[in-house]
mmCIF file of C-alpha atoms and ligand atoms in Angstrom:
data_model
loop_
_atom_site.group_PDB
_atom_site.id
_atom_site.type_symbol
_atom_site.label_atom_id
_atom_site.label_comp_id
_atom_site.label_asym_id
_atom_site.label_seq_id
_atom_site.Cartn_x
_atom_site.Cartn_y
_atom_site.Cartn_z
ATOM 1 C CA MET N 1 153.920 83.521 44.780
ATOM 2 C CA ILE N 2 156.476 84.535 47.415
ATOM 3 C CA ASP N 3 155.278 84.377 51.026
ATOM 4 C CA TYR N 4 156.794 87.713 52.047
ATOM 5 C CA GLN N 5 155.243 87.729 55.522
ATOM 6 C CA SER N 6 156.772 84.461 56.631
ATOM 7 C CA ILE N 7 160.126 85.289 55.007
ATOM 8 C CA ILE N 8 160.497 88.663 56.710
ATOM 9 C CA GLU N 9 159.390 87.200 60.063
ATOM 10 C CA GLN N 10 161.824 84.331 59.788
ATOM 11 C CA ILE N 11 164.792 86.550 58.931
ATOM 12 C CA HIS N 12 163.816 89.086 61.597
ATOM 13 C CA ASN N 13 163.666 86.319 64.238
ATOM 14 C CA ASP N 14 166.893 84.779 63.106
ATOM 15 C CA ILE N 15 168.794 88.089 63.280
ATOM 16 C CA SER N 16 167.143 89.109 66.575
ATOM 17 C CA LEU N 17 168.483 85.961 68.227
ATOM 18 C CA ARG N 18 172.049 86.825 67.280
ATOM 19 C CA LYS N 19 174.301 89.383 68.940
ATOM 20 C CA ASN N 20 173.790 92.943 67.769
ATOM 21 C CA TYR N 21 176.833 95.072 66.904
ATOM 22 C CA GLY N 22 177.648 98.701 66.250
ATOM 23 C CA GLU N 23 177.119 102.131 67.779
ATOM 24 C CA VAL N 24 174.453 104.795 67.423
ATOM 25 C CA ALA N 25 175.332 108.149 65.869
ATOM 26 C CA SER N 26 176.610 109.936 68.971
ATOM 27 C CA TYR N 27 177.453 113.141 67.086
ATOM 28 C CA ILE N 28 173.708 113.819 67.237
ATOM 29 C CA PRO N 29 173.140 113.648 71.039
ATOM 30 C CA GLU N 30 169.381 113.181 70.690
ATOM 31 C CA LEU N 31 169.905 110.022 68.599
ATOM 32 C CA ALA N 32 172.303 108.574 71.157
ATOM 33 C CA ALA N 33 169.384 108.265 73.608
ATOM 34 C CA ILE N 34 167.482 105.771 71.438
ATOM 35 C CA ASN N 35 166.731 102.131 72.403
ATOM 36 C CA THR N 36 169.442 100.429 70.368
ATOM 37 C CA GLU N 37 167.656 97.062 70.133
ATOM 38 C CA LYS N 38 164.663 98.291 68.137
ATOM 39 C CA PHE N 39 164.267 96.420 64.865
ATOM 40 C CA GLY N 40 161.434 96.887 62.382
ATOM 41 C CA VAL N 41 160.665 95.921 58.795
ATOM 42 C CA SER N 42 157.965 96.900 56.331
ATOM 43 C CA LEU N 43 157.495 95.877 52.718
ATOM 44 C CA SER N 44 155.035 97.390 50.207
ATOM 45 C CA THR N 45 154.419 95.760 46.866
ATOM 46 C CA ILE N 46 153.438 97.401 43.649
ATOM 47 C CA LYS N 47 150.198 95.411 43.771
ATOM 48 C CA GLY N 48 149.264 97.162 47.008
ATOM 49 C CA GLN N 49 150.059 94.508 49.607
ATOM 50 C CA THR N 50 151.982 95.438 52.748
ATOM 51 C CA TYR N 51 153.871 93.179 55.149
ATOM 52 C CA HIS N 52 155.433 94.181 58.473
ATOM 53 C CA THR N 53 157.286 92.750 61.426
ATOM 54 C CA GLY N 54 159.004 93.918 64.638
ATOM 55 C CA ASP N 55 159.058 97.633 65.466
ATOM 56 C CA TRP N 56 157.621 98.754 62.149
ATOM 57 C CA GLU N 57 155.286 101.278 63.755
ATOM 58 C CA THR N 58 157.923 103.050 65.848
ATOM 59 C CA LYS N 59 159.130 106.389 64.534
ATOM 60 C CA PHE N 60 162.814 107.045 63.956
ATOM 61 C CA SER N 61 164.930 109.801 62.452
ATOM 62 C CA ILE N 62 165.037 109.666 58.656
ATOM 63 C CA GLN N 63 168.455 111.386 58.418
ATOM 64 C CA SER N 64 170.276 110.841 55.103
ATOM 65 C CA ILE N 65 167.383 108.920 53.551
ATOM 66 C CA ILE N 66 165.715 112.293 53.045
ATOM 67 C CA LYS N 67 168.476 113.187 50.556
ATOM 68 C CA VAL N 68 166.646 111.051 47.975
ATOM 69 C CA LEU N 69 163.476 113.108 48.332
ATOM 70 C CA LEU N 70 165.352 116.404 48.340
ATOM 71 C CA LEU N 71 167.078 115.347 45.141
ATOM 72 C CA SER N 72 163.773 114.247 43.588
ATOM 73 C CA MET N 73 162.255 117.650 44.342
ATOM 74 C CA ALA N 74 165.167 119.470 42.710
ATOM 75 C CA TYR N 75 165.594 117.052 39.790
ATOM 76 C CA SER N 76 161.900 117.025 38.876
ATOM 77 C CA LYS N 77 162.058 120.803 38.377
ATOM 78 C CA LEU N 78 165.566 121.325 36.975
ATOM 79 C CA GLY N 79 166.179 118.090 35.069
ATOM 80 C CA GLY N 80 169.765 117.499 33.888
ATOM 81 C CA GLN N 81 170.717 121.116 34.564
ATOM 82 C CA LEU N 82 171.092 120.071 38.187
ATOM 83 C CA TRP N 83 174.229 118.085 37.361
ATOM 84 C CA GLN N 84 176.149 121.326 36.829
ATOM 85 C CA ARG N 85 175.969 121.811 40.593
ATOM 86 C CA VAL N 86 176.478 118.232 41.806
ATOM 87 C CA GLY N 87 177.907 115.074 40.183
ATOM 88 C CA VAL N 88 176.699 111.486 40.018
ATOM 89 C CA GLU N 89 179.932 109.598 40.756
ATOM 90 C CA PRO N 90 180.362 107.403 43.821
ATOM 91 C CA SER N 91 182.791 109.140 46.139
ATOM 92 C CA GLY N 92 184.224 106.208 48.065
ATOM 93 C CA THR N 93 184.500 108.585 51.019
ATOM 94 C CA PRO N 94 182.512 108.914 54.271
ATOM 95 C CA PHE N 95 179.239 110.842 54.185
ATOM 96 C CA ASN N 96 180.645 113.930 55.874
ATOM 97 C CA SER N 97 183.937 114.117 53.986
ATOM 98 C CA LEU N 98 185.442 117.479 53.106
ATOM 99 C CA GLY N 99 188.416 115.866 51.398
ATOM 100 C CA THR N 100 187.706 116.032 47.671
ATOM 101 C CA LEU N 101 185.652 119.211 47.587
ATOM 102 C CA GLU N 102 188.427 121.724 47.106
ATOM 103 C CA ASN N 103 190.067 119.782 44.265
ATOM 104 C CA ASP N 104 186.666 119.340 42.624
ATOM 105 C CA ALA N 105 186.112 123.135 42.599
ATOM 106 C CA GLY N 106 183.203 122.890 45.015
ATOM 107 C CA VAL N 107 181.134 120.440 42.940
ATOM 108 C CA PRO N 108 180.297 117.518 45.263
ATOM 109 C CA ARG N 109 180.853 114.074 43.744
ATOM 110 C CA ASN N 110 177.239 113.042 44.313
ATOM 111 C CA PRO N 111 173.981 114.268 45.857
ATOM 112 C CA PHE N 112 173.987 111.700 48.679
ATOM 113 C CA SER N 113 177.172 112.934 50.314
ATOM 114 C CA ASN N 114 176.476 115.658 52.880
ATOM 115 C CA ALA N 115 178.173 118.189 50.598
ATOM 116 C CA GLY N 116 175.908 117.136 47.725
ATOM 117 C CA ALA N 117 172.751 117.288 49.818
ATOM 118 C CA ILE N 118 173.717 120.727 51.108
ATOM 119 C CA VAL N 119 174.020 121.969 47.509
ATOM 120 C CA VAL N 120 170.638 120.378 46.696
ATOM 121 C CA SER N 121 169.137 122.155 49.739
ATOM 122 C CA ASP N 122 170.509 125.431 48.406
ATOM 123 C CA VAL N 123 168.891 124.698 45.017
ATOM 124 C CA LEU N 124 165.553 123.975 46.747
ATOM 125 C CA LEU N 125 165.603 127.358 48.450
ATOM 126 C CA ASP N 126 165.683 128.927 44.985
ATOM 127 C CA LEU N 127 163.080 126.604 43.458
ATOM 128 C CA TYR N 128 160.406 126.465 46.163
ATOM 129 C CA GLU N 129 158.790 129.253 48.088
ATOM 130 C CA ASP N 130 158.607 127.074 51.217
ATOM 131 C CA PRO N 131 160.626 123.870 50.644
ATOM 132 C CA ARG N 132 159.968 122.490 54.162
ATOM 133 C CA GLN N 133 156.253 122.771 53.649
ATOM 134 C CA SER N 134 156.361 121.351 50.085
ATOM 135 C CA LEU N 135 158.420 118.374 51.261
ATOM 136 C CA LEU N 136 156.171 117.593 54.213
ATOM 137 C CA ALA N 137 152.985 118.011 52.183
ATOM 138 C CA MET N 138 154.320 115.601 49.552
ATOM 139 C CA MET N 139 155.357 113.030 52.177
ATOM 140 C CA ARG N 140 152.007 113.217 53.955
ATOM 141 C CA LYS N 141 150.030 112.955 50.744
ATOM 142 C CA VAL N 142 151.974 109.951 49.423
ATOM 143 C CA THR N 143 151.764 108.045 52.715
ATOM 144 C CA GLY N 144 148.200 109.113 53.433
ATOM 145 C CA THR N 145 149.018 110.192 56.974
ATOM 146 C CA ASP N 146 149.532 113.461 58.788
ATOM 147 C CA SER N 147 151.670 111.876 61.473
ATOM 148 C CA ILE N 148 154.998 112.519 59.683
ATOM 149 C CA HIS N 149 156.654 115.602 61.182
ATOM 150 C CA TYR N 150 159.869 117.568 61.630
ATOM 151 C CA ASP N 151 161.541 116.722 64.939
ATOM 152 C CA ALA N 152 162.710 120.047 66.332
ATOM 153 C CA LYS N 153 164.640 118.345 69.160
ATOM 154 C CA VAL N 154 166.714 116.195 66.800
ATOM 155 C CA ALA N 155 167.393 119.139 64.495
ATOM 156 C CA ALA N 156 168.429 121.366 67.419
ATOM 157 C CA SER N 157 170.586 118.571 68.810
ATOM 158 C CA GLU N 158 172.448 118.167 65.531
ATOM 159 C CA LYS N 159 172.862 121.917 65.196
ATOM 160 C CA THR N 160 174.829 121.988 68.467
ATOM 161 C CA LYS N 161 177.405 119.456 67.286
ATOM 162 C CA GLY N 162 177.314 119.466 63.491
ATOM 163 C CA TYR N 163 180.768 120.976 63.071
ATOM 164 C CA ARG N 164 181.583 119.166 59.839
ATOM 165 C CA ASN N 165 178.360 120.296 58.165
ATOM 166 C CA VAL N 166 179.113 123.876 59.213
ATOM 167 C CA ALA N 167 182.553 123.486 57.641
ATOM 168 C CA LEU N 168 181.065 121.963 54.469
ATOM 169 C CA VAL N 169 178.475 124.662 53.877
ATOM 170 C CA ASN N 170 181.093 127.380 54.378
ATOM 171 C CA LEU N 171 183.576 125.678 52.055
ATOM 172 C CA LEU N 172 180.856 125.284 49.424
ATOM 173 C CA LYS N 173 179.919 128.941 49.831
ATOM 174 C CA SER N 174 183.535 130.051 49.461
ATOM 175 C CA LEU N 175 183.830 127.979 46.281
ATOM 176 C CA GLY N 176 180.672 129.553 44.859
ATOM 177 C CA ASN N 177 178.361 126.512 44.932
ATOM 178 C CA VAL N 178 176.029 127.750 47.669
ATOM 179 C CA HIS N 179 174.022 130.820 46.657
ATOM 180 C CA ASN N 180 171.858 131.449 49.701
ATOM 181 C CA ASP N 181 172.847 132.379 53.201
ATOM 182 C CA VAL N 182 174.856 129.515 54.780
ATOM 183 C CA GLU N 183 172.727 129.385 57.929
ATOM 184 C CA GLN N 184 169.526 129.235 55.953
ATOM 185 C CA VAL N 185 170.858 126.366 53.811
ATOM 186 C CA LEU N 186 172.197 124.362 56.742
ATOM 187 C CA ASP N 187 168.991 124.863 58.712
ATOM 188 C CA LEU N 188 166.916 123.517 55.846
ATOM 189 C CA TYR N 189 169.200 120.505 55.373
ATOM 190 C CA LEU N 190 169.266 119.621 59.088
ATOM 191 C CA ASP N 191 165.529 120.153 59.556
ATOM 192 C CA CYS N 192 164.865 117.752 56.687
ATOM 193 C CA CYS N 193 167.221 115.138 58.192
ATOM 194 C CA SER N 194 165.285 115.336 61.470
ATOM 195 C CA ILE N 195 161.958 114.109 60.068
ATOM 196 C CA ALA N 196 160.374 111.341 62.160
ATOM 197 C CA ILE N 197 158.890 108.439 60.211
ATOM 198 C CA ASN N 198 158.233 104.713 60.656
ATOM 199 C CA CYS N 199 159.078 101.710 58.452
ATOM 200 C CA LYS N 200 155.577 101.407 57.011
ATOM 201 C CA GLN N 201 155.476 105.052 55.964
ATOM 202 C CA LEU N 202 158.992 104.902 54.554
ATOM 203 C CA ALA N 203 158.304 101.833 52.418
ATOM 204 C CA LYS N 204 155.145 103.461 51.084
ATOM 205 C CA LEU N 205 156.910 106.733 50.413
ATOM 206 C CA PHE N 206 159.587 105.113 48.274
ATOM 207 C CA MET N 207 157.143 103.136 46.149
ATOM 208 C CA PHE N 208 157.381 105.786 43.425
ATOM 209 C CA LEU N 209 160.933 104.609 42.740
ATOM 210 C CA ALA N 210 159.617 101.073 42.169
ATOM 211 C CA ASN N 211 156.788 102.440 40.049
ATOM 212 C CA HIS N 212 158.396 104.557 37.268
ATOM 213 C CA GLY N 213 158.107 107.714 39.365
ATOM 214 C CA GLU N 214 154.393 107.494 39.954
ATOM 215 C CA THR N 215 152.994 107.370 43.489
ATOM 216 C CA ILE N 216 151.296 104.119 44.333
ATOM 217 C CA ASP N 217 147.853 105.705 44.576
ATOM 218 C CA GLY N 218 148.370 106.781 40.957
ATOM 219 C CA GLN N 219 147.671 110.379 41.951
ATOM 220 C CA SER N 220 150.942 112.039 41.072
ATOM 221 C CA ASN N 221 154.180 111.635 39.209
ATOM 222 C CA LEU N 222 157.085 112.685 41.395
ATOM 223 C CA LEU N 223 159.556 111.903 38.598
ATOM 224 C CA ASN N 224 159.234 110.752 35.002
ATOM 225 C CA PRO N 225 160.316 107.178 34.134
ATOM 226 C CA SER N 226 163.714 108.254 32.789
ATOM 227 C CA GLN N 227 164.456 110.354 35.885
ATOM 228 C CA THR N 228 163.354 107.431 38.062
ATOM 229 C CA LYS N 229 165.824 105.139 36.319
ATOM 230 C CA ARG N 230 168.605 107.642 36.993
ATOM 231 C CA MET N 231 167.587 108.146 40.609
ATOM 232 C CA ASN N 232 167.747 104.393 41.197
ATOM 233 C CA ALA N 233 171.172 104.289 39.539
ATOM 234 C CA ILE N 234 172.442 106.989 41.899
ATOM 235 C CA MET N 235 171.026 105.110 44.894
ATOM 236 C CA LEU N 236 172.723 101.912 43.777
ATOM 237 C CA THR N 237 176.112 103.552 43.263
ATOM 238 C CA CYS N 238 176.091 106.195 46.009
ATOM 239 C CA GLY N 239 173.375 105.265 48.535
ATOM 240 C CA PHE N 240 175.573 103.762 51.255
ATOM 241 C CA TYR N 241 178.485 106.155 51.692
ATOM 242 C CA ASP N 242 181.757 104.284 51.178
ATOM 243 C CA GLU N 243 179.961 100.952 51.508
ATOM 244 C CA ALA N 244 177.851 101.342 48.337
ATOM 245 C CA GLY N 245 179.786 98.692 46.410
ATOM 246 C CA ASP N 246 179.435 96.258 49.257
ATOM 247 C CA PHE N 247 175.678 96.850 49.475
ATOM 248 C CA ALA N 248 175.239 96.363 45.723
ATOM 249 C CA TYR N 249 177.314 93.197 45.949
ATOM 250 C CA LYS N 250 175.535 91.686 48.939
ATOM 251 C CA VAL N 251 171.973 92.993 48.500
ATOM 252 C CA GLY N 252 171.665 93.928 44.829
ATOM 253 C CA LEU N 253 169.034 96.653 45.203
ATOM 254 C CA PRO N 254 169.136 100.452 44.867
ATOM 255 C CA GLY N 255 168.691 101.925 48.314
ATOM 256 C CA LYS N 256 169.585 104.609 50.818
ATOM 257 C CA SER N 257 170.623 104.501 54.441
ATOM 258 C CA GLY N 258 170.648 107.097 57.206
ATOM 259 C CA VAL N 259 172.494 107.426 60.505
ATOM 260 C CA GLY N 260 169.155 107.060 62.315
ATOM 261 C CA GLY N 261 169.545 103.347 61.461
ATOM 262 C CA GLY N 262 166.996 103.265 58.652
ATOM 263 C CA ILE N 263 167.528 101.718 55.230
ATOM 264 C CA VAL N 264 165.094 101.749 52.344
ATOM 265 C CA ALA N 265 165.571 99.772 49.123
ATOM 266 C CA VAL N 266 163.475 99.183 46.023
ATOM 267 C CA LEU N 267 163.075 96.535 43.368
ATOM 268 C CA PRO N 268 161.678 98.423 40.345
ATOM 269 C CA GLY N 269 158.401 96.896 39.209
ATOM 270 C CA GLU N 270 158.022 94.894 42.441
ATOM 271 C CA PHE N 271 158.397 96.417 45.881
ATOM 272 C CA SER N 272 159.893 98.873 48.317
ATOM 273 C CA ILE N 273 161.266 97.678 51.666
ATOM 274 C CA ALA N 274 162.224 99.651 54.774
ATOM 275 C CA VAL N 275 164.279 98.292 57.677
ATOM 276 C CA TRP N 276 165.233 100.072 60.886
ATOM 277 C CA SER N 277 167.730 99.104 63.550
ATOM 278 C CA PRO N 278 169.720 101.906 65.233
ATOM 279 C CA ARG N 279 173.151 100.344 65.727
ATOM 280 C CA LEU N 280 175.476 101.365 62.896
ATOM 281 C CA ASN N 281 178.558 99.638 61.545
ATOM 282 C CA GLU N 282 181.814 101.569 61.139
ATOM 283 C CA LYS N 283 180.638 102.951 57.770
ATOM 284 C CA GLY N 284 177.510 104.473 59.336
ATOM 285 C CA ASN N 285 175.020 101.916 57.983
ATOM 286 C CA SER N 286 172.601 99.910 60.127
ATOM 287 C CA TYR N 287 174.300 96.642 61.119
ATOM 288 C CA ARG N 288 171.093 94.620 61.333
ATOM 289 C CA GLY N 289 169.490 96.473 58.437
ATOM 290 C CA LEU N 290 172.250 95.351 56.099
ATOM 291 C CA LYS N 291 172.161 91.789 57.415
ATOM 292 C CA PHE N 292 168.385 91.687 56.993
ATOM 293 C CA LEU N 293 168.415 92.887 53.391
ATOM 294 C CA GLU N 294 171.249 90.577 52.439
ATOM 295 C CA GLN N 295 169.327 87.587 53.773
ATOM 296 C CA PHE N 296 166.067 88.838 52.285
ATOM 297 C CA THR N 297 167.333 89.080 48.701
ATOM 298 C CA SER N 298 169.130 85.741 49.102
ATOM 299 C CA ALA N 299 166.004 83.998 50.424
ATOM 300 C CA THR N 300 163.630 85.460 47.820
ATOM 301 C CA GLY N 301 166.033 85.614 44.873
ATOM 302 C CA GLN N 302 164.618 89.117 44.302
ATOM 303 C CA SER N 303 167.232 91.657 43.240
ATOM 304 C CA ILE N 304 168.002 93.740 40.163
ATOM 305 C CA PHE N 305 170.736 91.342 39.086
HETATM 306 N N1 LIG Y 401 172.109 114.716 59.445
HETATM 307 C C1 LIG Y 401 173.172 113.863 59.145
HETATM 308 C C2 LIG Y 401 174.411 114.652 58.811
HETATM 309 O O1 LIG Y 401 174.394 115.504 57.966
HETATM 310 C C3 LIG Y 401 172.816 112.918 58.061
HETATM 311 C C4 LIG Y 401 173.858 111.928 57.960
HETATM 312 C C5 LIG Y 401 173.427 110.596 57.501
HETATM 313 O O2 LIG Y 401 172.361 110.080 57.808
HETATM 314 O O3 LIG Y 401 174.266 110.050 56.802
HETATM 315 O O4 LIG Y 401 175.450 114.447 59.371
#
């Protein structure tokens, strides 16, 4: 039996004592105001145990991590038909890249690039009467708390400076892969990125990906087992922008990061783990979050490989 509590505390202490590196995402002014030394961890196991340390109760901005849930909502309804609109290949490019889109005829390489998530947001507007409400209701139900919410300040802040996302949605529209009004699509995408959540809630939320698509309370199936396998494969290959290979190599778990400094990763059949530390490395991934997960899978020997 692995003593998760003492392992996560030990690694958290060890990393906290060392110098922290990286910058916060200044292109979202509201995120630049955050206390950069925050550092929280939460782990939920499939057997129902939870372990936490550090700032695990403090809320932060979910940012790109939400792309996994947006994709799940679209994929659960459309199945493989979705892949006509967005691919499943790692891009090897930064999250906000416009570079390959024109040559790829407006079909983003994968759903975890901004271009891909914008297309998925467009799909959600066609599939759900009120996608914001459906997303929030699902998140609240799975985590058993009403305290998860959209952060209007963060969303508004990103809307003032999100020039690349404005460019992306317009390019996608001109290439025929956005069907709804560009403003409506971008608003949905940025509102979803703004959601405030803590490590405990995030770990709990992602348990379905460790549990064949079923929520941990056994109340609903967000995805079927085959879709869950595919979702984890996309997280492993595309979950960390152009650092996905490095994450797979060092950590060995499917996961997803966001520029709010959060990272969530799962070991199918075992656990889900969320780490948050706001300073980002040059690829846009949490510096301490990556270090923590690398040490965690090394110390426990728990990875998919
Ligand atoms: N809202 C962010 C953006 O679209 C999400 C980026 C991220 O977390 O990677 O730029």
